[in-house]
PDB file of C-alpha atoms in Angstrom:
ATOM      1  CA  GLY A   1     -16.378   3.555  16.073  1.00  0.00           C
ATOM      2  CA  ALA A   2     -13.254   3.125  18.146  1.00  0.00           C
ATOM      3  CA  VAL A   3     -10.468   5.664  17.620  1.00  0.00           C
ATOM      4  CA  VAL A   4      -6.761   4.960  17.419  1.00  0.00           C
ATOM      5  CA  SER A   5      -4.414   7.915  17.588  1.00  0.00           C
ATOM      6  CA  GLN A   6      -0.902   7.649  16.180  1.00  0.00           C
ATOM      7  CA  HIS A   7       1.843  10.252  16.607  1.00  0.00           C
ATOM      8  CA  PRO A   8       3.780  11.762  15.059  1.00  0.00           C
ATOM      9  CA  SER A   9       2.283  11.857  11.570  1.00  0.00           C
ATOM     10  CA  TRP A  10       5.674  12.364  10.054  1.00  0.00           C
ATOM     11  CA  VAL A  11       9.223  12.586  11.313  1.00  0.00           C
ATOM     12  CA  ILE A  12      12.571  13.347   9.744  1.00  0.00           C
ATOM     13  CA  CYS A  13      15.690  12.264  11.566  1.00  0.00           C
ATOM     14  CA  LYS A  14      19.403  11.902  11.030  1.00  0.00           C
ATOM     15  CA  SER A  15      20.970   8.531  10.441  1.00  0.00           C
ATOM     16  CA  GLY A  16      22.000   6.908  13.723  1.00  0.00           C
ATOM     17  CA  THR A  17      19.353   8.518  15.874  1.00  0.00           C
ATOM     18  CA  SER A  18      16.331   6.842  17.457  1.00  0.00           C
ATOM     19  CA  VAL A  19      12.702   7.653  16.806  1.00  0.00           C
ATOM     20  CA  LYS A  20       9.667   6.788  18.933  1.00  0.00           C
ATOM     21  CA  ILE A  21       6.183   6.376  17.484  1.00  0.00           C
ATOM     22  CA  GLU A  22       3.140   6.243  19.760  1.00  0.00           C
ATOM     23  CA  CYS A  23      -0.123   4.433  19.207  1.00  0.00           C
ATOM     24  CA  ARG A  24      -3.038   5.120  21.566  1.00  0.00           C
ATOM     25  CA  SER A  25      -6.515   3.695  21.791  1.00  0.00           C
ATOM     26  CA  LEU A  26      -8.584   6.699  22.821  1.00  0.00           C
ATOM     27  CA  ASP A  27     -11.936   5.286  23.886  1.00  0.00           C
ATOM     28  CA  PHE A  28     -11.285   1.630  24.521  1.00  0.00           C
ATOM     29  CA  GLN A  29      -8.726  -0.663  26.069  1.00  0.00           C
ATOM     30  CA  ALA A  30      -6.536  -2.592  23.675  1.00  0.00           C
ATOM     31  CA  THR A  31      -4.679  -5.566  25.084  1.00  0.00           C
ATOM     32  CA  THR A  32      -3.246  -6.237  21.654  1.00  0.00           C
ATOM     33  CA  MET A  33      -1.869  -3.847  19.069  1.00  0.00           C
ATOM     34  CA  PHE A  34      -0.218  -4.575  15.767  1.00  0.00           C
ATOM     35  CA  TRP A  35       2.568  -2.688  14.005  1.00  0.00           C
ATOM     36  CA  TYR A  36       2.738  -2.669  10.221  1.00  0.00           C
ATOM     37  CA  ARG A  37       5.195  -1.253   7.749  1.00  0.00           C
ATOM     38  CA  GLN A  38       4.263  -0.087   4.267  1.00  0.00           C
ATOM     39  CA  PHE A  39       6.669   0.773   1.478  1.00  0.00           C
ATOM     40  CA  PRO A  40       5.505   3.004  -1.394  1.00  0.00           C
ATOM     41  CA  LYS A  41       2.880   1.362  -3.587  1.00  0.00           C
ATOM     42  CA  GLN A  42       3.063  -1.848  -1.580  1.00  0.00           C
ATOM     43  CA  SER A  43       0.862  -3.622   0.897  1.00  0.00           C
ATOM     44  CA  LEU A  44       1.039  -3.593   4.670  1.00  0.00           C
ATOM     45  CA  MET A  45       3.500  -6.010   6.164  1.00  0.00           C
ATOM     46  CA  LEU A  46       3.106  -7.027   9.792  1.00  0.00           C
ATOM     47  CA  MET A  47       6.188  -6.314  11.867  1.00  0.00           C
ATOM     48  CA  ALA A  48       5.096  -7.380  15.321  1.00  0.00           C
ATOM     49  CA  THR A  49       2.216  -8.040  17.659  1.00  0.00           C
ATOM     50  CA  SER A  50       2.259  -6.013  20.848  1.00  0.00           C
ATOM     51  CA  ASN A  51       0.649  -7.438  23.973  1.00  0.00           C
ATOM     52  CA  GLU A  52       0.052  -5.385  27.086  1.00  0.00           C
ATOM     53  CA  GLY A  53       2.334  -6.408  29.909  1.00  0.00           C
ATOM     54  CA  SER A  54       4.369  -8.909  27.940  1.00  0.00           C
ATOM     55  CA  LYS A  55       7.025  -9.063  25.276  1.00  0.00           C
ATOM     56  CA  ALA A  56       6.068  -8.363  21.697  1.00  0.00           C
ATOM     57  CA  THR A  57       5.971 -11.129  19.120  1.00  0.00           C
ATOM     58  CA  TYR A  58       8.007 -10.285  16.052  1.00  0.00           C
ATOM     59  CA  GLU A  59       7.486 -11.572  12.556  1.00  0.00           C
ATOM     60  CA  GLN A  60      10.241 -13.492  10.873  1.00  0.00           C
ATOM     61  CA  GLY A  61      12.956 -11.232   9.537  1.00  0.00           C
ATOM     62  CA  VAL A  62      12.137  -8.262  11.776  1.00  0.00           C
ATOM     63  CA  GLU A  63      15.000  -7.262  14.048  1.00  0.00           C
ATOM     64  CA  LYS A  64      13.660  -7.031  17.587  1.00  0.00           C
ATOM     65  CA  ASP A  65      16.675  -5.067  18.792  1.00  0.00           C
ATOM     66  CA  LYS A  66      16.157  -2.474  16.102  1.00  0.00           C
ATOM     67  CA  PHE A  67      12.396  -2.120  16.381  1.00  0.00           C
ATOM     68  CA  LEU A  68      11.667  -1.923  20.095  1.00  0.00           C
ATOM     69  CA  ILE A  69       8.041  -2.295  21.071  1.00  0.00           C
ATOM     70  CA  ASN A  70       6.635  -1.422  24.463  1.00  0.00           C
ATOM     71  CA  HIS A  71       3.019  -1.938  25.474  1.00  0.00           C
ATOM     72  CA  ALA A  72       3.058  -0.759  29.056  1.00  0.00           C
ATOM     73  CA  SER A  73      -0.628   0.120  29.392  1.00  0.00           C
ATOM     74  CA  LEU A  74      -3.955  -0.927  27.948  1.00  0.00           C
ATOM     75  CA  THR A  75      -4.134   2.198  25.815  1.00  0.00           C
ATOM     76  CA  LEU A  76      -0.574   2.795  24.644  1.00  0.00           C
ATOM     77  CA  SER A  77       1.952   0.950  22.535  1.00  0.00           C
ATOM     78  CA  THR A  78       5.182   2.480  21.301  1.00  0.00           C
ATOM     79  CA  LEU A  79       7.527   1.544  18.487  1.00  0.00           C
ATOM     80  CA  THR A  80      11.089   2.812  18.743  1.00  0.00           C
ATOM     81  CA  VAL A  81      13.289   2.607  15.689  1.00  0.00           C
ATOM     82  CA  THR A  82      16.801   2.515  17.111  1.00  0.00           C
ATOM     83  CA  SER A  83      19.879   3.717  15.252  1.00  0.00           C
ATOM     84  CA  ALA A  84      17.774   4.540  12.236  1.00  0.00           C
ATOM     85  CA  HIS A  85      19.241   4.260   8.754  1.00  0.00           C
ATOM     86  CA  PRO A  86      17.903   5.446   5.394  1.00  0.00           C
ATOM     87  CA  GLU A  87      16.593   1.954   4.606  1.00  0.00           C
ATOM     88  CA  ASP A  88      14.288   2.273   7.633  1.00  0.00           C
ATOM     89  CA  SER A  89      12.462   5.107   5.883  1.00  0.00           C
ATOM     90  CA  SER A  90       8.911   3.904   5.475  1.00  0.00           C
ATOM     91  CA  PHE A  91       5.294   4.397   6.489  1.00  0.00           C
ATOM     92  CA  TYR A  92       4.513   2.761   9.830  1.00  0.00           C
ATOM     93  CA  ILE A  93       0.925   2.009  10.840  1.00  0.00           C
ATOM     94  CA  CYS A  94      -0.449   0.669  14.080  1.00  0.00           C
ATOM     95  CA  SER A  95      -3.751  -1.047  14.680  1.00  0.00           C
ATOM     96  CA  ALA A  96      -5.599  -2.029  17.803  1.00  0.00           C
ATOM     97  CA  GLU A  97      -8.074  -4.765  18.442  1.00  0.00           C
ATOM     98  CA  GLY A  98     -11.486  -3.326  19.243  1.00  0.00           C
ATOM     99  CA  PRO A  99     -13.613  -4.040  22.285  1.00  0.00           C
ATOM    100  CA  THR A 100     -15.348  -7.012  20.704  1.00  0.00           C
ATOM    101  CA  ASN A 101     -12.140  -8.536  19.299  1.00  0.00           C
ATOM    102  CA  GLU A 102     -13.772  -8.741  15.894  1.00  0.00           C
ATOM    103  CA  LYS A 103     -12.430  -5.595  14.302  1.00  0.00           C
ATOM    104  CA  LEU A 104      -9.100  -3.898  14.046  1.00  0.00           C
ATOM    105  CA  PHE A 105      -8.906  -0.106  14.062  1.00  0.00           C
ATOM    106  CA  PHE A 106      -6.002   1.691  12.454  1.00  0.00           C
ATOM    107  CA  GLY A 107      -3.982   4.719  13.380  1.00  0.00           C
ATOM    108  CA  SER A 108      -3.331   7.357  10.740  1.00  0.00           C
ATOM    109  CA  GLY A 109       0.251   6.238  10.220  1.00  0.00           C
ATOM    110  CA  THR A 110       3.702   7.751  10.593  1.00  0.00           C
ATOM    111  CA  GLN A 111       5.964   8.604   7.676  1.00  0.00           C
ATOM    112  CA  LEU A 112       9.573   8.184   8.768  1.00  0.00           C
ATOM    113  CA  SER A 113      12.322   9.700   6.651  1.00  0.00           C
ATOM    114  CA  VAL A 114      15.903   9.012   7.678  1.00  0.00           C
ATOM    115  CA  LEU A 115      18.522  11.290   6.155  1.00  0.00           C
TER     116      LEU A 115
ATOM    117  CA  ALA B   1      -0.011 -19.949   6.586  1.00  0.00           C
ATOM    118  CA  GLN B   2      -2.853 -18.054   5.063  1.00  0.00           C
ATOM    119  CA  THR B   3      -2.320 -16.079   1.865  1.00  0.00           C
ATOM    120  CA  VAL B   4      -4.424 -13.461   0.115  1.00  0.00           C
ATOM    121  CA  THR B   5      -4.176 -12.790  -3.613  1.00  0.00           C
ATOM    122  CA  GLN B   6      -5.448  -9.765  -5.482  1.00  0.00           C
ATOM    123  CA  SER B   7      -4.830 -10.374  -9.159  1.00  0.00           C
ATOM    124  CA  GLN B   8      -5.732  -6.889 -10.379  1.00  0.00           C
ATOM    125  CA  PRO B   9      -2.991  -4.337  -9.607  1.00  0.00           C
ATOM    126  CA  GLU B  10      -5.087  -1.573 -11.162  1.00  0.00           C
ATOM    127  CA  MET B  11      -8.698  -1.070 -12.169  1.00  0.00           C
ATOM    128  CA  SER B  12     -10.631   1.861 -13.545  1.00  0.00           C
ATOM    129  CA  VAL B  13     -14.318   2.684 -13.686  1.00  0.00           C
ATOM    130  CA  GLN B  14     -16.472   5.484 -14.998  1.00  0.00           C
ATOM    131  CA  GLU B  15     -18.299   7.565 -12.460  1.00  0.00           C
ATOM    132  CA  ALA B  16     -21.760   6.101 -11.691  1.00  0.00           C
ATOM    133  CA  GLU B  17     -20.779   2.712 -13.116  1.00  0.00           C
ATOM    134  CA  THR B  18     -20.159  -0.561 -11.273  1.00  0.00           C
ATOM    135  CA  VAL B  19     -16.810  -2.220 -10.711  1.00  0.00           C
ATOM    136  CA  THR B  20     -15.791  -5.519  -9.144  1.00  0.00           C
ATOM    137  CA  LEU B  21     -12.470  -6.113  -7.417  1.00  0.00           C
ATOM    138  CA  SER B  22     -11.244  -9.678  -7.102  1.00  0.00           C
ATOM    139  CA  CYS B  23      -9.715 -11.448  -4.141  1.00  0.00           C
ATOM    140  CA  THR B  24      -8.870 -15.077  -3.482  1.00  0.00           C
ATOM    141  CA  TYR B  25      -7.363 -16.598  -0.382  1.00  0.00           C
ATOM    142  CA  ASP B  26      -5.897 -19.815   0.828  1.00  0.00           C
ATOM    143  CA  THR B  27      -6.646 -21.347   4.203  1.00  0.00           C
ATOM    144  CA  SER B  28      -7.318 -24.651   5.878  1.00  0.00           C
ATOM    145  CA  GLU B  29      -9.500 -23.069   8.550  1.00  0.00           C
ATOM    146  CA  SER B  30     -13.269 -23.290   8.508  1.00  0.00           C
ATOM    147  CA  ASP B  31     -14.036 -20.138  10.455  1.00  0.00           C
ATOM    148  CA  TYR B  32     -12.452 -16.780   9.795  1.00  0.00           C
ATOM    149  CA  TYR B  33     -13.118 -13.164   8.840  1.00  0.00           C
ATOM    150  CA  LEU B  34     -12.593 -11.424   5.525  1.00  0.00           C
ATOM    151  CA  PHE B  35     -12.298  -7.688   5.041  1.00  0.00           C
ATOM    152  CA  TRP B  36     -11.992  -5.051   2.393  1.00  0.00           C
ATOM    153  CA  TYR B  37     -10.062  -1.946   3.419  1.00  0.00           C
ATOM    154  CA  LYS B  38      -9.781   1.281   1.485  1.00  0.00           C
ATOM    155  CA  GLN B  39      -6.623   3.398   1.623  1.00  0.00           C
ATOM    156  CA  PRO B  40      -7.070   6.831   0.034  1.00  0.00           C
ATOM    157  CA  PRO B  41      -4.125   9.183  -0.653  1.00  0.00           C
ATOM    158  CA  SER B  42      -4.212  10.223   3.019  1.00  0.00           C
ATOM    159  CA  ARG B  43      -3.117   6.618   3.724  1.00  0.00           C
ATOM    160  CA  GLN B  44      -5.658   6.188   6.505  1.00  0.00           C
ATOM    161  CA  MET B  45      -6.934   2.618   6.460  1.00  0.00           C
ATOM    162  CA  ILE B  46     -10.728   2.602   6.270  1.00  0.00           C
ATOM    163  CA  LEU B  47     -12.815  -0.516   6.775  1.00  0.00           C
ATOM    164  CA  VAL B  48     -15.209  -0.898   3.854  1.00  0.00           C
ATOM    165  CA  ILE B  49     -16.898  -4.192   4.585  1.00  0.00           C
ATOM    166  CA  ARG B  50     -16.512  -7.300   6.699  1.00  0.00           C
ATOM    167  CA  GLN B  51     -17.657 -10.885   6.165  1.00  0.00           C
ATOM    168  CA  GLU B  52     -17.803 -13.721   8.655  1.00  0.00           C
ATOM    169  CA  ALA B  53     -17.059 -17.053   7.010  1.00  0.00           C
ATOM    170  CA  TYR B  54     -19.783 -18.961   8.822  1.00  0.00           C
ATOM    171  CA  LYS B  55     -22.422 -16.602   7.433  1.00  0.00           C
ATOM    172  CA  GLN B  56     -23.616 -17.608   3.978  1.00  0.00           C
ATOM    173  CA  GLN B  57     -25.298 -14.282   3.339  1.00  0.00           C
ATOM    174  CA  ASN B  58     -23.103 -11.805   1.498  1.00  0.00           C
ATOM    175  CA  ALA B  59     -22.321  -8.633   3.429  1.00  0.00           C
ATOM    176  CA  THR B  60     -23.493  -5.277   2.094  1.00  0.00           C
ATOM    177  CA  GLU B  61     -22.764  -1.696   3.140  1.00  0.00           C
ATOM    178  CA  ASN B  62     -24.697   0.832   1.073  1.00  0.00           C
ATOM    179  CA  ARG B  63     -23.028   0.849  -2.377  1.00  0.00           C
ATOM    180  CA  PHE B  64     -20.525  -1.828  -1.397  1.00  0.00           C
ATOM    181  CA  SER B  65     -21.287  -5.526  -1.497  1.00  0.00           C
ATOM    182  CA  VAL B  66     -19.301  -8.722  -1.593  1.00  0.00           C
ATOM    183  CA  ASN B  67     -19.615 -12.016  -3.397  1.00  0.00           C
ATOM    184  CA  PHE B  68     -18.331 -14.566  -0.911  1.00  0.00           C
ATOM    185  CA  GLN B  69     -17.765 -18.029  -2.341  1.00  0.00           C
ATOM    186  CA  LYS B  70     -16.395 -20.104   0.518  1.00  0.00           C
ATOM    187  CA  ALA B  71     -15.772 -23.294  -1.427  1.00  0.00           C
ATOM    188  CA  ALA B  72     -13.902 -21.400  -4.117  1.00  0.00           C
ATOM    189  CA  LYS B  73     -12.158 -19.246  -1.487  1.00  0.00           C
ATOM    190  CA  SER B  74     -13.167 -16.134  -3.348  1.00  0.00           C
ATOM    191  CA  PHE B  75     -14.190 -12.775  -1.881  1.00  0.00           C
ATOM    192  CA  SER B  76     -14.865 -10.085  -4.479  1.00  0.00           C
ATOM    193  CA  LEU B  77     -15.973  -6.511  -3.792  1.00  0.00           C
ATOM    194  CA  LYS B  78     -18.592  -4.808  -5.912  1.00  0.00           C
ATOM    195  CA  ILE B  79     -18.848  -1.039  -5.877  1.00  0.00           C
ATOM    196  CA  SER B  80     -22.073   0.291  -7.372  1.00  0.00           C
ATOM    197  CA  ASP B  81     -22.696   3.828  -8.572  1.00  0.00           C
ATOM    198  CA  SER B  82     -18.992   4.622  -8.325  1.00  0.00           C
ATOM    199  CA  GLN B  83     -18.077   8.040  -7.016  1.00  0.00           C
ATOM    200  CA  LEU B  84     -14.912  10.096  -7.392  1.00  0.00           C
ATOM    201  CA  GLY B  85     -14.294   9.638  -3.682  1.00  0.00           C
ATOM    202  CA  ASP B  86     -14.060   5.879  -4.175  1.00  0.00           C
ATOM    203  CA  ALA B  87     -10.696   6.295  -5.869  1.00  0.00           C
ATOM    204  CA  ALA B  88      -8.133   4.617  -3.617  1.00  0.00           C
ATOM    205  CA  MET B  89      -6.089   1.503  -2.988  1.00  0.00           C
ATOM    206  CA  TYR B  90      -8.276  -1.382  -1.920  1.00  0.00           C
ATOM    207  CA  PHE B  91      -6.859  -4.173   0.181  1.00  0.00           C
ATOM    208  CA  CYS B  92      -8.455  -7.536   0.774  1.00  0.00           C
ATOM    209  CA  ALA B  93      -7.554  -9.027   4.155  1.00  0.00           C
ATOM    210  CA  TYR B  94      -7.968 -12.281   6.058  1.00  0.00           C
ATOM    211  CA  ARG B  95      -8.127 -12.799   9.770  1.00  0.00           C
ATOM    212  CA  SER B  96      -8.354 -16.041  11.698  1.00  0.00           C
ATOM    213  CA  THR B  97     -11.015 -16.266  14.371  1.00  0.00           C
ATOM    214  CA  PRO B  98      -9.416 -15.359  17.704  1.00  0.00           C
ATOM    215  CA  GLN B  99      -9.040 -18.419  19.883  1.00  0.00           C
ATOM    216  CA  GLY B 100      -8.288 -17.024  23.316  1.00  0.00           C
ATOM    217  CA  GLY B 101      -5.777 -14.649  21.798  1.00  0.00           C
ATOM    218  CA  SER B 102      -5.498 -12.132  19.013  1.00  0.00           C
ATOM    219  CA  GLU B 103      -4.999 -12.791  15.362  1.00  0.00           C
ATOM    220  CA  LYS B 104      -3.280 -10.600  12.816  1.00  0.00           C
ATOM    221  CA  LEU B 105      -4.635  -9.371   9.519  1.00  0.00           C
ATOM    222  CA  VAL B 106      -3.050 -10.816   6.389  1.00  0.00           C
ATOM    223  CA  PHE B 107      -3.295  -8.418   3.455  1.00  0.00           C
ATOM    224  CA  GLY B 108      -3.314  -8.862  -0.276  1.00  0.00           C
ATOM    225  CA  LYS B 109      -1.097  -6.664  -2.412  1.00  0.00           C
ATOM    226  CA  GLY B 110      -3.890  -4.257  -3.210  1.00  0.00           C
ATOM    227  CA  THR B 111      -5.791  -2.941  -6.208  1.00  0.00           C
ATOM    228  CA  LYS B 112      -5.547   0.689  -7.218  1.00  0.00           C
ATOM    229  CA  LEU B 113      -8.961   1.938  -8.280  1.00  0.00           C
ATOM    230  CA  THR B 114      -9.274   4.982 -10.514  1.00  0.00           C
ATOM    231  CA  VAL B 115     -12.659   6.625 -11.012  1.00  0.00           C
ATOM    232  CA  ASN B 116     -12.998   8.597 -14.226  1.00  0.00           C
ATOM    233  CA  PRO B 117     -15.413  11.543 -14.358  1.00  0.00           C
TER     234      PRO B 117
END
């Protein structure tokens, strides 16, 4: 099946700094990628939909200036958490739409801890 | 907006036995996809099974099968011959049929499955 690579797997940063998370489709082109956030023992909540070459679409309540999404190529989307605070600590997961548009493939996730 | 409900926060099963996880959803659409995803402790999301709403036949994948009741908007997952490796969080998810664009997955809150040896 299609492979989605997400890096880093975990990151620890100081409050006020910015962190970039990368999501790559390794063997297929993904015009659309999705970014989810998951708190401990909870479900995945969609943050935004990333479209190659255009602005991301954010879900209600998600701060677009805090969670910057860039989808500059057909294989790479990035999520930048700007001026991170402890409440931003969470597990972030990306997914990419597969070649047939019928399945979504997930990255392995990034655990962000903000001190 | 579509919603997905998993009414069982936790379930347990004895190894080699069968367990059924429940899922209901709400939608006004006639065509859509339904999924069951497994999330083990590694937190990697793994697709277990997929059902297309226009297909009446229930999907099966080895020991995993679904009972899809479209009129009742019910989509339960049956795991036969449970194995220790089946222990995980299971998420039911809904996805609209893409219409010239891309549609997001809407997840239920999940069911934690424990498999007892």
